[in-house]
XYZ file of C-alpha atoms in Angstrom:
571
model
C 117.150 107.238 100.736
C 119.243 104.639 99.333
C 118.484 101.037 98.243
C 120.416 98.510 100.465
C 123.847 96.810 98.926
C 123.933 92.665 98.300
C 126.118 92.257 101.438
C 123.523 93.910 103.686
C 120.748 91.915 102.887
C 122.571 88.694 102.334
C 122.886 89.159 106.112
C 119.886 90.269 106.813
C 117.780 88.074 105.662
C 120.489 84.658 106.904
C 117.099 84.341 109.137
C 114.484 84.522 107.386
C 111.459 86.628 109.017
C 113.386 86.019 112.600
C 115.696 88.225 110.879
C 119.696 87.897 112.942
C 119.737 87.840 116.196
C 122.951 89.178 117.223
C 123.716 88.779 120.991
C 122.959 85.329 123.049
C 121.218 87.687 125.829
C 120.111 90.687 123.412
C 120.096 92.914 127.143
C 123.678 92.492 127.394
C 125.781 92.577 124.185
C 129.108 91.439 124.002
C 131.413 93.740 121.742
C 129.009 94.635 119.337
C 129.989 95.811 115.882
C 128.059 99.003 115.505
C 128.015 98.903 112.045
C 126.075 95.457 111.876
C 123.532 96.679 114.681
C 122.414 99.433 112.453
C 120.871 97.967 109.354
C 119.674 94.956 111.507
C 117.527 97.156 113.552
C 116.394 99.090 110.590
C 114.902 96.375 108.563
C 113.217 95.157 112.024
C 111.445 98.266 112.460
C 110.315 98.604 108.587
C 109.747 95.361 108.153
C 106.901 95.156 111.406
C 105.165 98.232 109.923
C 104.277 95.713 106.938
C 104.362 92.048 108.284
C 101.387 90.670 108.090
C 101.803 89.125 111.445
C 102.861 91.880 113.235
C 101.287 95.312 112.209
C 100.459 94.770 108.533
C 97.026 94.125 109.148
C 96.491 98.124 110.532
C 96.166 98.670 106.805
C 92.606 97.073 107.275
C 91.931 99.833 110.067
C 93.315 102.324 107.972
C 90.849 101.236 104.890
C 93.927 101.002 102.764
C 93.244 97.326 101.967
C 90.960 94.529 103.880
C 90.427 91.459 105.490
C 88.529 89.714 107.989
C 90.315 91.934 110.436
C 88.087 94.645 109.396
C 85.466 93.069 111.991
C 88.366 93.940 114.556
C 88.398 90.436 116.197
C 91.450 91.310 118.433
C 92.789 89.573 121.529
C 95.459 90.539 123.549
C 97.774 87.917 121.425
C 96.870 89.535 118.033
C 100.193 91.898 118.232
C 102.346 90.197 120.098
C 105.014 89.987 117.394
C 105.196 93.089 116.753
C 105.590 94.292 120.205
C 108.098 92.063 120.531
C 110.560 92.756 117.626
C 110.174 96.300 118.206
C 111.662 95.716 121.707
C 113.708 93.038 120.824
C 115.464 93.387 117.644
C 115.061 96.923 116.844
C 115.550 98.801 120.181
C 117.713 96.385 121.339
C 120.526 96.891 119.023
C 119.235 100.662 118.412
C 120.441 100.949 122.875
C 123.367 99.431 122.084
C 124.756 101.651 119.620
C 123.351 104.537 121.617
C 125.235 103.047 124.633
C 128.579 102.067 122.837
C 128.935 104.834 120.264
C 130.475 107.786 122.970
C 133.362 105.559 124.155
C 134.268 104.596 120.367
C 133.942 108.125 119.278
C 131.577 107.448 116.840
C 128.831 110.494 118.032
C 126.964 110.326 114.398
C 126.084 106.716 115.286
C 125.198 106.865 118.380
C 122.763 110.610 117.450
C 121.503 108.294 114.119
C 120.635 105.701 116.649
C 118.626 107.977 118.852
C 116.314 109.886 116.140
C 115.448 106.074 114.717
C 115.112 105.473 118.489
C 112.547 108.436 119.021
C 110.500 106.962 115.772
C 110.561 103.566 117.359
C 109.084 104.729 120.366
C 106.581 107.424 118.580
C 104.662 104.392 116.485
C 104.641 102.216 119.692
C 102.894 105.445 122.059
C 99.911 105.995 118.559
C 99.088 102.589 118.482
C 99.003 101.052 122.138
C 98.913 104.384 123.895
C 101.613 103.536 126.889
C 104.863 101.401 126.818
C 108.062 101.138 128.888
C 110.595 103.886 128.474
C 112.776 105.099 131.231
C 113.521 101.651 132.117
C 112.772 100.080 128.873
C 115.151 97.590 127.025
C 117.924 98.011 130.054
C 119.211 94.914 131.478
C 118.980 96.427 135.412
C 114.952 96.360 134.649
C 113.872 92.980 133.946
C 110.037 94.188 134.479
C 109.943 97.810 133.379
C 107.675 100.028 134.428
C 105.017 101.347 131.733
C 104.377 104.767 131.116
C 101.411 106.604 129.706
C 101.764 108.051 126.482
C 101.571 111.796 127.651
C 104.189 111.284 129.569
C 106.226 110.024 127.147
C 105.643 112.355 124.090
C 107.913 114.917 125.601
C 110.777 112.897 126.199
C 110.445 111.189 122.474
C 111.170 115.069 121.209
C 113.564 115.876 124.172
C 115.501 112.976 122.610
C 115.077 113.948 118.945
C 116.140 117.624 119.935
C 119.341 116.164 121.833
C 120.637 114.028 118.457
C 119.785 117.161 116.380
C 122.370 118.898 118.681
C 124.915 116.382 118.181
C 124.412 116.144 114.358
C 124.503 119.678 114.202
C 128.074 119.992 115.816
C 129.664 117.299 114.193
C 132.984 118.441 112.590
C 133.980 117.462 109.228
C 135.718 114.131 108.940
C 134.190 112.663 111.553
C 132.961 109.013 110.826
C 129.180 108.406 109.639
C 127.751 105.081 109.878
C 128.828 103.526 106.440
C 126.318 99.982 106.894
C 122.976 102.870 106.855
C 120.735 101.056 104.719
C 118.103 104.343 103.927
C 120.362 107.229 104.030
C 123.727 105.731 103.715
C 125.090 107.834 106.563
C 123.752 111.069 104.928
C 123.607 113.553 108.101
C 121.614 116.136 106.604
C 118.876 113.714 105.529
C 118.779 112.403 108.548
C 118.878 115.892 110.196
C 115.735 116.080 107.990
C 113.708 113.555 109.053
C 114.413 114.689 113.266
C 112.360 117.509 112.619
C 110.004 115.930 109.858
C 109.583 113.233 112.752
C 108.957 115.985 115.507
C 106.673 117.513 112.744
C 104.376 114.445 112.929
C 104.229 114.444 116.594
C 103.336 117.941 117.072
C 100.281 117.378 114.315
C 99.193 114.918 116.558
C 99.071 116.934 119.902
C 97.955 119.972 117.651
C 95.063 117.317 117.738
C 94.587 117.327 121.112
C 94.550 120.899 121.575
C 97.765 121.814 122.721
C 98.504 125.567 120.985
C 102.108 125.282 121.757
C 102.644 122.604 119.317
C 101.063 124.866 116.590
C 103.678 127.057 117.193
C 106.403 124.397 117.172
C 104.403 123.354 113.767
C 104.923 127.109 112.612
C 108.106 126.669 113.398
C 108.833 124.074 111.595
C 106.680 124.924 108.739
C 109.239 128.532 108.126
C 112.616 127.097 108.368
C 112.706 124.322 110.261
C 114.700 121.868 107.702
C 112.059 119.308 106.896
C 112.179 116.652 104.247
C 111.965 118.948 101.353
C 112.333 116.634 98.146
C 110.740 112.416 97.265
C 114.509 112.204 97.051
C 115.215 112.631 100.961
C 112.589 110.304 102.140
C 113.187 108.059 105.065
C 111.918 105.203 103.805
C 113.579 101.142 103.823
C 113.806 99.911 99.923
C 113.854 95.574 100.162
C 115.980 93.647 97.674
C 114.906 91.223 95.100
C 115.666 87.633 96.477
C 114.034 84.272 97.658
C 116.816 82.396 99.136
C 117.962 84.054 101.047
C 114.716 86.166 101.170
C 114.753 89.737 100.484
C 111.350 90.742 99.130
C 109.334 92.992 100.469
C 106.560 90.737 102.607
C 103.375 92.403 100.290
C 105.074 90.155 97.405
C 105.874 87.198 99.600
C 101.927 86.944 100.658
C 100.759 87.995 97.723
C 102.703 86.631 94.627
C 101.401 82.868 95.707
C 98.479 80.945 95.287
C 96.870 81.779 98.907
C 96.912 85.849 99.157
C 96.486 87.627 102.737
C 94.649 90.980 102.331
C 92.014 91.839 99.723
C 92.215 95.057 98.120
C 89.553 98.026 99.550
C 86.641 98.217 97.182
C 85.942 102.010 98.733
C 89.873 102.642 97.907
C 90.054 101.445 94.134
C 86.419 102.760 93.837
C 87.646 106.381 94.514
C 91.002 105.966 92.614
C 88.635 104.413 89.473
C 87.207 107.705 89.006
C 85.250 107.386 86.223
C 82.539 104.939 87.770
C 80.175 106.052 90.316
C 78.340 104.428 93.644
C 75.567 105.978 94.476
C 75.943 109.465 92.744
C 79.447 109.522 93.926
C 82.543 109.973 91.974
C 85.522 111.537 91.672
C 85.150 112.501 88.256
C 89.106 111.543 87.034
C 90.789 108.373 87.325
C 93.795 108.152 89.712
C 97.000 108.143 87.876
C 98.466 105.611 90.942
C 96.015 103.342 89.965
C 97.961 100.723 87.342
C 100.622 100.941 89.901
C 98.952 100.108 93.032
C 96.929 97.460 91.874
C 97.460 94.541 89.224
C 94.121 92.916 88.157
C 94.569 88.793 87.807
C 91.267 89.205 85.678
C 90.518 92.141 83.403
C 86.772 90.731 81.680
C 84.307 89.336 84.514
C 80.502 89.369 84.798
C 79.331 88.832 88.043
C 75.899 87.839 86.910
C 77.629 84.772 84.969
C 76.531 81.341 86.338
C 80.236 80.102 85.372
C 81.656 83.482 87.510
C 84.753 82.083 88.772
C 84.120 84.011 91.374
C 80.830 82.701 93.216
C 78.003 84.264 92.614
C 76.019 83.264 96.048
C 77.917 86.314 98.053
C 75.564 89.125 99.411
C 76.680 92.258 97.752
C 77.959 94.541 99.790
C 79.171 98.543 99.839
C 81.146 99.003 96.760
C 80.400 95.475 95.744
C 79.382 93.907 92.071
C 77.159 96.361 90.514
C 76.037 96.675 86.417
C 78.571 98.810 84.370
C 76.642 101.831 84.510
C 77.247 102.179 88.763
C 73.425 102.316 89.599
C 71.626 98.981 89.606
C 72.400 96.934 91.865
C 71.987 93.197 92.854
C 70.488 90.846 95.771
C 72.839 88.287 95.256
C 76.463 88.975 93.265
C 79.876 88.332 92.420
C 82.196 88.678 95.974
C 83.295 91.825 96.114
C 83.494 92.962 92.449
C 84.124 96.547 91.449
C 84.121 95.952 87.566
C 86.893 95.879 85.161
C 88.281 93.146 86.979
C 88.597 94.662 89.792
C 88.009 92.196 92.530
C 88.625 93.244 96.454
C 86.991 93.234 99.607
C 84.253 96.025 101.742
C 85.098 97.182 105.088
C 83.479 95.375 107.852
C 82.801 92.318 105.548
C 83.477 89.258 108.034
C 81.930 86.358 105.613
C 83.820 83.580 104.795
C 86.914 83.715 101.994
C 86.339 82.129 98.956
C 88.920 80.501 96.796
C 89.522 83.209 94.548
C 93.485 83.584 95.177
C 93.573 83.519 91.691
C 91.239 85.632 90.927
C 91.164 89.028 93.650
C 92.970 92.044 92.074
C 96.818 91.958 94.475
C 99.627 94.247 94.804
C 101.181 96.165 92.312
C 104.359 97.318 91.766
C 104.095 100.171 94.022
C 104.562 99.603 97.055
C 105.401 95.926 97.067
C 107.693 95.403 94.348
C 104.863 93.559 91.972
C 103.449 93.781 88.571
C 102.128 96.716 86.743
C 98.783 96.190 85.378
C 99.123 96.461 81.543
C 96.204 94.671 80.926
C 98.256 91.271 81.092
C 95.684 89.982 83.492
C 97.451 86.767 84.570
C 97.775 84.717 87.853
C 100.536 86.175 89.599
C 103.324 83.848 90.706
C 106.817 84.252 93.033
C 108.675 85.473 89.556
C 106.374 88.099 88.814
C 108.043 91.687 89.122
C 110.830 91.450 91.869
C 109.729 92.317 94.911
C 112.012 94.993 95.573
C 109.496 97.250 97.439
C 109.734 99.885 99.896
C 108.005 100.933 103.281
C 107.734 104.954 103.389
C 108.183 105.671 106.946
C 108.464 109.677 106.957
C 108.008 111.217 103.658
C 107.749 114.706 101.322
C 104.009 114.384 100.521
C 103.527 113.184 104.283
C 105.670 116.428 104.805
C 102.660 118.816 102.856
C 99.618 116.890 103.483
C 100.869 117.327 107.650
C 100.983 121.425 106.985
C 97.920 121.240 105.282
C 96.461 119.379 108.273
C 97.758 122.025 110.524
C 96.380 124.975 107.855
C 93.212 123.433 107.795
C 92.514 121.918 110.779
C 94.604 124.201 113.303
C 94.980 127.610 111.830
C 98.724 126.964 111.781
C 100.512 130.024 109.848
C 102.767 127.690 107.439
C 103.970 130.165 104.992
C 101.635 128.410 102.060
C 98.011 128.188 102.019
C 96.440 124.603 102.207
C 95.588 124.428 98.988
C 98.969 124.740 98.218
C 100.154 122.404 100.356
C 97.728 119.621 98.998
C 98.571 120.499 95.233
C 102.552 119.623 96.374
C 101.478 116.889 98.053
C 99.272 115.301 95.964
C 101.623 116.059 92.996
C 104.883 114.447 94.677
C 103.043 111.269 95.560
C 102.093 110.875 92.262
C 105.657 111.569 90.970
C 107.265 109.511 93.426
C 104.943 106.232 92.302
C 105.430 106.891 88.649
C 108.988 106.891 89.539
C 108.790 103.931 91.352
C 109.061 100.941 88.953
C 112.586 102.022 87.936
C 113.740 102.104 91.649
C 112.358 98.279 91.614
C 113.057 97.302 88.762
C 109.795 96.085 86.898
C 109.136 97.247 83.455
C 105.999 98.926 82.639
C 103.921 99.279 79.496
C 104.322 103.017 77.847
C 100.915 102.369 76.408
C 99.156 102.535 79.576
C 101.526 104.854 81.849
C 99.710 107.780 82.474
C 101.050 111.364 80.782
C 101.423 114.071 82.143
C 98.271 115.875 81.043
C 96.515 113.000 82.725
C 98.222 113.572 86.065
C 97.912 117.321 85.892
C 94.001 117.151 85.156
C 93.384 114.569 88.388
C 95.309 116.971 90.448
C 93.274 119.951 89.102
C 90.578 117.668 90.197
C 91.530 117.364 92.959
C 92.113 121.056 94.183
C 88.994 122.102 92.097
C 87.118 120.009 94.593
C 89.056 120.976 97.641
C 88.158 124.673 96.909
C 84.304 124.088 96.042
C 83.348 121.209 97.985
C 79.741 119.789 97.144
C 77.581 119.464 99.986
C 75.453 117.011 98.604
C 77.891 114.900 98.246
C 79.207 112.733 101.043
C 82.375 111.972 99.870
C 82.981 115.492 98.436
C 80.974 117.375 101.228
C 83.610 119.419 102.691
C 87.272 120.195 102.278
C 88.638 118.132 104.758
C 87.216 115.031 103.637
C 88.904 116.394 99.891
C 92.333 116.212 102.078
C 92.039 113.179 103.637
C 91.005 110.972 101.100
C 93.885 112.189 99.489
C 96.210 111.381 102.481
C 94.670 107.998 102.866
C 95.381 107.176 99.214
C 99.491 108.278 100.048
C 99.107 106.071 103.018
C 98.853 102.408 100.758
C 102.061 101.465 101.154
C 101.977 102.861 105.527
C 99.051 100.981 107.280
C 100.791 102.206 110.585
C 100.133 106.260 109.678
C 96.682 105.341 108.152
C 95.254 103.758 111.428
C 96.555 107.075 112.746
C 95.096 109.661 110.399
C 91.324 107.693 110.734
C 91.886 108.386 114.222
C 92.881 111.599 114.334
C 90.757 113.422 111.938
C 88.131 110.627 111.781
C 88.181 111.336 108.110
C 88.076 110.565 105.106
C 84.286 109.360 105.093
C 83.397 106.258 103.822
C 79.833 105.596 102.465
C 77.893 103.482 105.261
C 74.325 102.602 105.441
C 73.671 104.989 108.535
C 75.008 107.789 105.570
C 73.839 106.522 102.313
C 70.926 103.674 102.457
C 71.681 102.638 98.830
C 74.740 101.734 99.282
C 74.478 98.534 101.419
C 77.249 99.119 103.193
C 78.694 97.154 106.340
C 79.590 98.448 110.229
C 81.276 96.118 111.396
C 79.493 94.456 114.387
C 82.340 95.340 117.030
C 83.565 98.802 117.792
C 86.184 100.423 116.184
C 89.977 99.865 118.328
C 90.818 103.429 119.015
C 94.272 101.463 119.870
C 95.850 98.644 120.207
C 95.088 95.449 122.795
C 98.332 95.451 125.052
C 100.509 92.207 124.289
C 99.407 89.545 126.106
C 103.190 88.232 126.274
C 103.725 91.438 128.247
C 101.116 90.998 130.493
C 102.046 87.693 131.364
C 105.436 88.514 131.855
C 105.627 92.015 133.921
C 103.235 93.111 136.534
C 104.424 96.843 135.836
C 102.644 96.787 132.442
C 99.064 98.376 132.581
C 96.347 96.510 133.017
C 93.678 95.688 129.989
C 90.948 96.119 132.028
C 92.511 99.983 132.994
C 92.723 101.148 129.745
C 89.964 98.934 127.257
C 91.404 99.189 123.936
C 87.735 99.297 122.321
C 86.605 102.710 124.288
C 90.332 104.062 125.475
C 91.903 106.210 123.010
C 96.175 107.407 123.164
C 95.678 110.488 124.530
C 95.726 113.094 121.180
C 92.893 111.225 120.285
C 90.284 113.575 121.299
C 87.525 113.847 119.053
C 84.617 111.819 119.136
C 83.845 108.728 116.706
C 81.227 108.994 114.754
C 78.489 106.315 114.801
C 79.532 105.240 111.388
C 82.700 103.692 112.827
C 80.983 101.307 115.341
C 79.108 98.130 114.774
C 75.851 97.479 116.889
């Protein structure tokens, strides 16, 4: 990866969040210049992933972080944006390099083009299940005809295989795209994340059953050229300014009086580690956590009748609780985990207080904020710099996948899954530790954790994996060990979170239909095995598939085979 130069995002951002707009009628370019096309449809597809208006608020499906999205109050108008930049300023200018890039001679471009093309088009099929494609953004289709997303797996990897093939016989010399804002025109990175890409897809029809994808998986698992280092990550690093605006949108939401998201009380509960909720804990704090969160308040009691927080809230889940974890409360603080920890419980639809000022926010990792060294202030715009990063396709996603396939589908990846999940969970932790030089925010050596701390949490962690504790719920089994892990990677990708719940239907949360004492919510609507279908779509072209064909609330994508448990469904 590679952060992105001045000039880039100076034009980049010219827009604002409409980011530029490069053609009058974005169908039919006039004389593009290639080299502009590229990093303009690469910070459109990042930057939806994360946008709070377009697919940021996944993250709430994913149990990454919450909101009152949690009760999954969608309409067919809830995604629309997204939808709608990913057709319209990513693809867009992502055909148009494909489509221009042969007759210039420029065959890296146009085989860059295609892999980002082929992830594009992946993320749309997990999360609404069917989309254009064969007659998708091309101007002799004006209402395209949608196709299911079985259909169009195969030709997302028949594409990835055919810019592979043109990579793979470029000759030396030959020009790389120079404006490549994540791997600077780097063709064996991007080489890399082809098959780490196809890697993902495969997991996900592995899923479904399909044994020839565990052999692609095996494939790919002994020699198949994968993202092999944090280094080669495909990934989309932000820059550090307001005006224009640069920042990565966690900090623009977040670093401001009114915040957007709550952080997940299960989430900082499990990465606390040396607390417990009822009898559950995992025994070792997290060494992410300082990095992930940043605490506005560091000395709160919830019982206080001067809380700033007020203290009227039911308590809920991993709500306020006494300091030793076990008594709990008929009335308490919103949402407080102790320490000043302050977030929000899954499925909690009651109103939002005003406690901007108060609700532990962002850190510097993923968003570019503060690191919590006990400072405990009320963030503001100048606080750390905003210079985060979206991790699209990435090393740990790389091991925690082949554990997946170890674990789950008796793939043969030359490692055991054990192994696997020690790399994984080691490399995360390395690449978040590293992550405050790469943005630029200074941390406190007094509270950075060392490296005996990070070693014993990951000897934690595979202790666990290898005796799981049935009585336990969130340590029953070894899966649950794996995913938990995963979902903790998956803060700063609320796009491959929503997918991994799906999936696996794991990690388990504690609910009330699980553990009584908890107090837990279900949210009182069912859980959106996909996405509503744009409504702007709908509207618009009478090819698109119906709502009423495919409900999103009972209609899974089509590797989503396993059942839901009732814990995921409201009443």
């Amino acid at each position: 990866m590679m952060a992105m130069s001045v000039a880039i995002l100076l034009i980049l951002s010219a827009c604002s969040d409409e980011f530029l707009d490069i053609n009058d009628n974005p169908n039919e370019p006039v004389n593009p210049d290639l080299e502009l096309l590229f990093p303009t449809a690469q910070v459109a597809y990042s930057t939806v992933i994360v946008h709070n208006t377009r697919l940021g608020d996944l993250g709430t499906l994913g149990q990454v972080y919450e909101s009152t999205d949690s009760q999954y109050n969608f309409t067919g108008g809830t995604f629309d944006n997204a939808w709608d930049e990913f057709f319209t300023l990513a693809l867009v200018n992502l055909e148009q390099i494909i489509a221009s890039a042969p007759e210039a001679g420029l065959v890296a471009h146009g085989a860059i083009a295609k892999l980002q093309k082929a992830y594009v088009f992946a993320t749309i099929i997990d999360i609404w299940g069917a989309a254009p494609f064969d007659e998708a953004v091309n101007g002799e289709f004006a209402q395209p005809m949608w196709e299911d997303g079985a259909t169009v797996y195969p030709k997302i990897l028949a594409l990835i295989d055919e810019a592979l093939a043109e990579l793979g016989g470029l000759a030396e010399g030959d020009p790389v795209p120079s404006s490549d804002a994540i791997y600077g025109g780097d063709v064996d990175n991007w080489i890399k994340m082809g098959n780490t890409l196809k890697l993902k897809m495969f997991i996900n029809l592995a899923n479904a059953g399909d044994a020839s994808a565990v052999s692609q998986i095996e494939a790919l698992a002994n020699g198949g050229n994968l993202i092999s280092s944090n280094a080669e990550d495909f990934e989309f690093l932000y820059g550090n300014t307001l005006a224009p605006e640069t920042r990565h949108r966690w900090h623009q939401v977040h670093y401001v009086a009114t915040k957007t998201y709550y952080m997940s009380n299960s989430l900082m509960s499990r990465m606390i580690g040396e607390r417990t909720a009822n009898g559950e804990s995992f025994g070792v704090q997290d060494p992410r956590l300082r990095y992930y969160f940043y605490r506005q308040l560091t000395d709160f009691d919830p019982t206080s009748t001067n809380a700033i927080v007020p203290d009227d809230f039911p308590c809920f889940g991993y709500g306020a609780r006494y300091e030793d974890g076990t008594t709990w409360q008929t009335v308490c603080a919103y949402g407080y985990q102790g320490n000043g920890y302050i977030g929000r419980d899954h499925g909690d639809g009651t109103g939002i207080p005003n406690d901007g000022g108060a609700r532990t926010t962002f850190g510097v990792y993923p968003a570019g904020g503060l690191f919590d060294d006990n400072s405990a202030k009320t963030v503001a715009q100048s606080d750390g710099t905003g210079a985060g990063v979206v991790p699209l396709l990435t090393y740990s996603m790389v091991n925690f996948w082949l554990a997946e396939a170890n674990l789950l589908y008796g793939a043969n990846t030359g490692s055991t899954a054990e192994d696997h999940l020690r790399e994984a969970v080691a490399s995360h932790i390395s690449k978040v530790l590293a992550f405050p030089a790469t943005a630029g925010v200074s941390t406190d050596p007094t509270f950075e954790p060392t490296q005996a701390e990070v070693d014993e949490y990951v000897n934690t962690v595979i202790a666990q994996f290898q005796t799981p504790d049935t009585s336990r719920p969130l340590l029953a089994s070894a899966e649950d060990i794996w995913a938990a892990q995963f979902q903790i990677s998956l803060f700063g990708n609320p796009v491959e979170a929503y997918n991994l719940l799906r999936r696996t239907k794991l990690p388990v949360a504690l609910t009330a239909d699980i553990a009584p004492n908890s107090m837990a919510i279900i949210p009182v609507n069912t859980y959106p095995r996909r996405l509503p279908y744009p409504q702007d779509e709908l509207n618009t072209n009478p090819n698109a598939i119906r709502q009423s064909e495919t409900p999103w609330e009972s209609t899974p994508v089509f590797w989503d085979t396993q059942a839901y448990p009732t814990r995921f469904d409201g009443n």
